[in-house]
């Protein structure tokens, strides 16, 4: 009897999980099936399309028109994200090392100041940034977007610094005794230990331009489809006047961009959990 | 553990001694100026003089060049902006049609925004220059003190130019590390923030848009109109409502995703659940798709004439909801994202959909590292599963996750994507007073200020709102972080 009860509870657990998974996956499923839909607008009565086709993908990838420039958008976003990724990873690592491993005058004040600065809504200061970049002619350009995404990235040091805080001081002390300079300690001692959190940092900063919507919308306002990033391009397809013609293509575009992003995201999560929780293990 | 801690403690004591604040900073400066010899005093005027007098020619020349360059830049760039800083410009933009040539010429007008921006950048650079100038005086005074030491004792080593460069990769490595990120932060954060704080005290809006019109200082008028209701302005009404919803949203969004995430993680982690990895991956797939794609999709999913409504209508659920009063009688659909209460409910639910898998992942990691001996000890003492969860598991999770919870709360206050992508174009406010202030019931302060700037060019009010959001977030985080960080949490694990 008890065994039966246990089995029943286990069954209920699995059932609950299955129901939850269905809820979580319904929108994704809708995205995928609509991407293969023969009807180009929003299907309002049927979940599954009545006719199937791969034309949406063909149009998306091979026939750029005035609205859809998917290949160009993908290239734009890729260029921006590669540079953003390099610059912000370096910035974050540099700031984290300085704050975590070095002791200097004004360190705590500087840290609190950065924390406070990070509280300021980015959306708001972005408007001033827009004017600044506009006055030097960098809106609607790759360089401008790279600056927007990476220049202030040094403020996001909290997670990486938290990880570096868990590295035993004795490691650095002994390296110092052997005559290593701080630069050597940074590159040869601390960086190798930080591998999981560096991977996390690399992927998460790489993903910013792919997921960002606000800043790109502010900065890329030329109305020229060629300048867009994937996010803005896709959003633009849902304009009232375009949605009936482009909704299925939007889904196809969302589907295509999701594949690499999801893979990177899943890798990143693994390293994030590893990095964030490893501190607790060492304690 | 204690052995490891010794050097850290020493270091932090040293650090505390050094960090005694502004007072010493100015005291040292006063001492340097009053007790300094002629070389210190001369370097107040010519920055390189002190170093040259102490036989460091390269440093002396570089500093003097730096000073000369600063002065030239100041005269060329700063003075033209700063002289109009008080008025933000007086010459209006005018087009003159020359009747002889039939060509329009534009007069030499003032652009208020350029003046404001130029002045703030100039003031900031002047501030930096003064800091360097003070540092130079102190350094020269230190050289003097070292020179005055009697020959007999071992003098501290003085860095020459190349030695100074070397310390930048060693003792003073932090300066090298922090230099570029700081420049970036100044460009992207500090200067824009200063500009926006300044704009909050001007009348920069749709009627005062440079280059065609000038704007000027108005003192505290914008703050007044945000806090007092008048016949012409309903900003304070809208502000109260939106602030209330923003705070409610931030609390609900943070708490629901956090606890449901832990519950989901525990549901998967329980012994006897098969295919643990598969379940987790399925949930992650849902959030791995870029947020803007899923959110835009979900908006069409729950559209008034969307698929959910047509399915629920066919099943007769819409009629049931009508009968119990959850849906207005005149509608034949569920206004998921178009009526206030439904929209707020849906936003929270959709946010749970977006946020729970993240929290589940993190909670899984935290739960796996939980010291099991404590839970077992609690159970031996007769605690039920539930009691063990409340008294052992939760405190542990909260300890590890505390700082993350605070950041989540602040992120939710500024959660632009969920609200904007779900409600822009689909929610229209029925409240005239809200509409007058360009707000919506479902807006957060950030989405409100985004639309104020992006659609209505009301920069002055947006700046005021931004400052208030900033104050709320800063006060909140600082109080909580101080509580969490006290007790040397930072160096606990070193």
PDB file of N, CA, C and O in Angstrom, chain A residues 218-249:
ATOM      1  N   UNK A 218      16.977  53.232 -30.162  1.00  0.00           N
ATOM      2  CA  UNK A 218      17.311  54.652 -30.053  1.00  0.00           C
ATOM      3  C   UNK A 218      18.395  55.053 -31.044  1.00  0.00           C
ATOM      4  O   UNK A 218      18.329  56.105 -31.673  1.00  0.00           O
ATOM      5  N   UNK A 219      19.414  54.209 -31.158  1.00  0.00           N
ATOM      6  CA  UNK A 219      20.604  54.596 -31.925  1.00  0.00           C
ATOM      7  C   UNK A 219      20.426  54.398 -33.420  1.00  0.00           C
ATOM      8  O   UNK A 219      20.973  55.147 -34.213  1.00  0.00           O
ATOM      9  N   UNK A 220      19.715  53.332 -33.802  1.00  0.00           N
ATOM     10  CA  UNK A 220      19.600  53.025 -35.231  1.00  0.00           C
ATOM     11  C   UNK A 220      18.265  53.540 -35.733  1.00  0.00           C
ATOM     12  O   UNK A 220      17.335  52.800 -35.966  1.00  0.00           O
ATOM     13  N   UNK A 221      18.183  54.856 -35.899  1.00  0.00           N
ATOM     14  CA  UNK A 221      16.885  55.436 -36.224  1.00  0.00           C
ATOM     15  C   UNK A 221      16.828  55.968 -37.649  1.00  0.00           C
ATOM     16  O   UNK A 221      15.978  56.764 -37.989  1.00  0.00           O
ATOM     17  N   UNK A 222      17.762  55.505 -38.492  1.00  0.00           N
ATOM     18  CA  UNK A 222      17.810  56.064 -39.843  1.00  0.00           C
ATOM     19  C   UNK A 222      16.625  55.594 -40.674  1.00  0.00           C
ATOM     20  O   UNK A 222      16.298  56.201 -41.679  1.00  0.00           O
ATOM     21  N   UNK A 223      15.993  54.478 -40.246  1.00  0.00           N
ATOM     22  CA  UNK A 223      14.913  53.919 -41.057  1.00  0.00           C
ATOM     23  C   UNK A 223      15.423  53.100 -42.226  1.00  0.00           C
ATOM     24  O   UNK A 223      14.646  52.567 -42.999  1.00  0.00           O
ATOM     25  N   UNK A 224      16.756  53.007 -42.355  1.00  0.00           N
ATOM     26  CA  UNK A 224      17.326  52.211 -43.435  1.00  0.00           C
ATOM     27  C   UNK A 224      17.541  50.793 -42.925  1.00  0.00           C
ATOM     28  O   UNK A 224      18.283  50.565 -41.976  1.00  0.00           O
ATOM     29  N   UNK A 225      16.868  49.867 -43.557  1.00  0.00           N
ATOM     30  CA  UNK A 225      16.857  48.490 -43.084  1.00  0.00           C
ATOM     31  C   UNK A 225      18.259  47.890 -43.004  1.00  0.00           C
ATOM     32  O   UNK A 225      18.535  47.032 -42.173  1.00  0.00           O
ATOM     33  N   UNK A 226      19.162  48.357 -43.878  1.00  0.00           N
ATOM     34  CA  UNK A 226      20.509  47.780 -43.937  1.00  0.00           C
ATOM     35  C   UNK A 226      21.308  48.002 -42.655  1.00  0.00           C
ATOM     36  O   UNK A 226      22.211  47.248 -42.344  1.00  0.00           O
ATOM     37  N   UNK A 227      20.967  49.091 -41.910  1.00  0.00           N
ATOM     38  CA  UNK A 227      21.736  49.421 -40.712  1.00  0.00           C
ATOM     39  C   UNK A 227      21.331  48.604 -39.491  1.00  0.00           C
ATOM     40  O   UNK A 227      22.033  48.595 -38.494  1.00  0.00           O
ATOM     41  N   UNK A 228      20.168  47.939 -39.547  1.00  0.00           N
ATOM     42  CA  UNK A 228      19.595  47.348 -38.349  1.00  0.00           C
ATOM     43  C   UNK A 228      20.407  46.192 -37.785  1.00  0.00           C
ATOM     44  O   UNK A 228      21.189  45.560 -38.489  1.00  0.00           O
ATOM     45  N   UNK A 229      20.147  45.930 -36.503  1.00  0.00           N
ATOM     46  CA  UNK A 229      20.571  44.650 -35.931  1.00  0.00           C
ATOM     47  C   UNK A 229      19.383  43.702 -36.048  1.00  0.00           C
ATOM     48  O   UNK A 229      18.284  44.109 -36.401  1.00  0.00           O
ATOM     49  N   UNK A 230      19.624  42.434 -35.743  1.00  0.00           N
ATOM     50  CA  UNK A 230      18.557  41.444 -35.888  1.00  0.00           C
ATOM     51  C   UNK A 230      17.328  41.845 -35.079  1.00  0.00           C
ATOM     52  O   UNK A 230      16.194  41.788 -35.564  1.00  0.00           O
ATOM     53  N   UNK A 231      17.560  42.284 -33.835  1.00  0.00           N
ATOM     54  CA  UNK A 231      16.434  42.606 -32.961  1.00  0.00           C
ATOM     55  C   UNK A 231      15.550  43.693 -33.562  1.00  0.00           C
ATOM     56  O   UNK A 231      14.325  43.553 -33.633  1.00  0.00           O
ATOM     57  N   UNK A 232      16.165  44.765 -34.021  1.00  0.00           N
ATOM     58  CA  UNK A 232      15.380  45.881 -34.550  1.00  0.00           C
ATOM     59  C   UNK A 232      14.713  45.493 -35.861  1.00  0.00           C
ATOM     60  O   UNK A 232      13.557  45.829 -36.113  1.00  0.00           O
ATOM     61  N   UNK A 233      15.445  44.765 -36.678  1.00  0.00           N
ATOM     62  CA  UNK A 233      14.880  44.325 -37.947  1.00  0.00           C
ATOM     63  C   UNK A 233      13.635  43.488 -37.733  1.00  0.00           C
ATOM     64  O   UNK A 233      12.595  43.707 -38.368  1.00  0.00           O
ATOM     65  N   UNK A 234      13.731  42.542 -36.809  1.00  0.00           N
ATOM     66  CA  UNK A 234      12.581  41.686 -36.553  1.00  0.00           C
ATOM     67  C   UNK A 234      11.427  42.491 -35.972  1.00  0.00           C
ATOM     68  O   UNK A 234      10.277  42.327 -36.359  1.00  0.00           O
ATOM     69  N   UNK A 235      11.736  43.395 -35.031  1.00  0.00           N
ATOM     70  CA  UNK A 235      10.675  44.201 -34.427  1.00  0.00           C
ATOM     71  C   UNK A 235       9.957  45.002 -35.502  1.00  0.00           C
ATOM     72  O   UNK A 235       8.738  45.123 -35.506  1.00  0.00           O
ATOM     73  N   UNK A 236      10.742  45.512 -36.420  1.00  0.00           N
ATOM     74  CA  UNK A 236      10.195  46.347 -37.469  1.00  0.00           C
ATOM     75  C   UNK A 236       9.180  45.607 -38.337  1.00  0.00           C
ATOM     76  O   UNK A 236       8.243  46.190 -38.855  1.00  0.00           O
ATOM     77  N   UNK A 237       9.384  44.283 -38.496  1.00  0.00           N
ATOM     78  CA  UNK A 237       8.454  43.491 -39.311  1.00  0.00           C
ATOM     79  C   UNK A 237       7.064  43.454 -38.711  1.00  0.00           C
ATOM     80  O   UNK A 237       6.097  43.134 -39.379  1.00  0.00           O
ATOM     81  N   UNK A 238       6.969  43.738 -37.390  1.00  0.00           N
ATOM     82  CA  UNK A 238       5.666  43.651 -36.745  1.00  0.00           C
ATOM     83  C   UNK A 238       4.946  44.990 -36.735  1.00  0.00           C
ATOM     84  O   UNK A 238       3.953  45.151 -36.047  1.00  0.00           O
ATOM     85  N   UNK A 239       5.456  45.934 -37.488  1.00  0.00           N
ATOM     86  CA  UNK A 239       4.765  47.208 -37.653  1.00  0.00           C
ATOM     87  C   UNK A 239       3.355  46.931 -38.174  1.00  0.00           C
ATOM     88  O   UNK A 239       3.146  45.999 -38.932  1.00  0.00           O
ATOM     89  N   UNK A 240       2.388  47.769 -37.726  1.00  0.00           N
ATOM     90  CA  UNK A 240       0.978  47.508 -38.096  1.00  0.00           C
ATOM     91  C   UNK A 240       0.795  47.257 -39.582  1.00  0.00           C
ATOM     92  O   UNK A 240       0.032  46.395 -39.992  1.00  0.00           O
ATOM     93  N   UNK A 241       1.503  48.029 -40.385  1.00  0.00           N
ATOM     94  CA  UNK A 241       1.269  47.937 -41.824  1.00  0.00           C
ATOM     95  C   UNK A 241       1.962  46.718 -42.430  1.00  0.00           C
ATOM     96  O   UNK A 241       1.688  46.357 -43.572  1.00  0.00           O
ATOM     97  N   UNK A 242       2.882  46.109 -41.691  1.00  0.00           N
ATOM     98  CA  UNK A 242       3.665  45.027 -42.268  1.00  0.00           C
ATOM     99  C   UNK A 242       3.301  43.654 -41.713  1.00  0.00           C
ATOM    100  O   UNK A 242       3.578  42.631 -42.328  1.00  0.00           O
ATOM    101  N   UNK A 243       2.649  43.653 -40.525  1.00  0.00           N
ATOM    102  CA  UNK A 243       2.555  42.393 -39.797  1.00  0.00           C
ATOM    103  C   UNK A 243       1.805  41.310 -40.577  1.00  0.00           C
ATOM    104  O   UNK A 243       2.177  40.135 -40.536  1.00  0.00           O
ATOM    105  N   UNK A 244       0.800  41.706 -41.330  1.00  0.00           N
ATOM    106  CA  UNK A 244       0.033  40.678 -42.042  1.00  0.00           C
ATOM    107  C   UNK A 244       0.823  40.024 -43.162  1.00  0.00           C
ATOM    108  O   UNK A 244       0.514  38.927 -43.589  1.00  0.00           O
ATOM    109  N   UNK A 245       1.823  40.740 -43.615  1.00  0.00           N
ATOM    110  CA  UNK A 245       2.617  40.190 -44.709  1.00  0.00           C
ATOM    111  C   UNK A 245       3.833  39.437 -44.188  1.00  0.00           C
ATOM    112  O   UNK A 245       4.341  38.532 -44.812  1.00  0.00           O
ATOM    113  N   UNK A 246       4.309  39.842 -42.994  1.00  0.00           N
ATOM    114  CA  UNK A 246       5.626  39.377 -42.571  1.00  0.00           C
ATOM    115  C   UNK A 246       5.637  38.532 -41.295  1.00  0.00           C
ATOM    116  O   UNK A 246       6.691  38.165 -40.815  1.00  0.00           O
ATOM    117  N   UNK A 247       4.463  38.250 -40.705  1.00  0.00           N
ATOM    118  CA  UNK A 247       4.501  37.584 -39.408  1.00  0.00           C
ATOM    119  C   UNK A 247       5.181  36.216 -39.474  1.00  0.00           C
ATOM    120  O   UNK A 247       6.004  35.873 -38.624  1.00  0.00           O
ATOM    121  N   UNK A 248       4.877  35.451 -40.495  1.00  0.00           N
ATOM    122  CA  UNK A 248       5.493  34.125 -40.608  1.00  0.00           C
ATOM    123  C   UNK A 248       6.998  34.256 -40.823  1.00  0.00           C
ATOM    124  O   UNK A 248       7.787  33.476 -40.269  1.00  0.00           O
ATOM    125  N   UNK A 249       7.400  35.258 -41.597  1.00  0.00           N
ATOM    126  CA  UNK A 249       8.837  35.467 -41.813  1.00  0.00           C
ATOM    127  C   UNK A 249       9.507  35.915 -40.523  1.00  0.00           C
ATOM    128  O   UNK A 249      10.621  35.500 -40.207  1.00  0.00           O
TER     129      UNK A 249
END
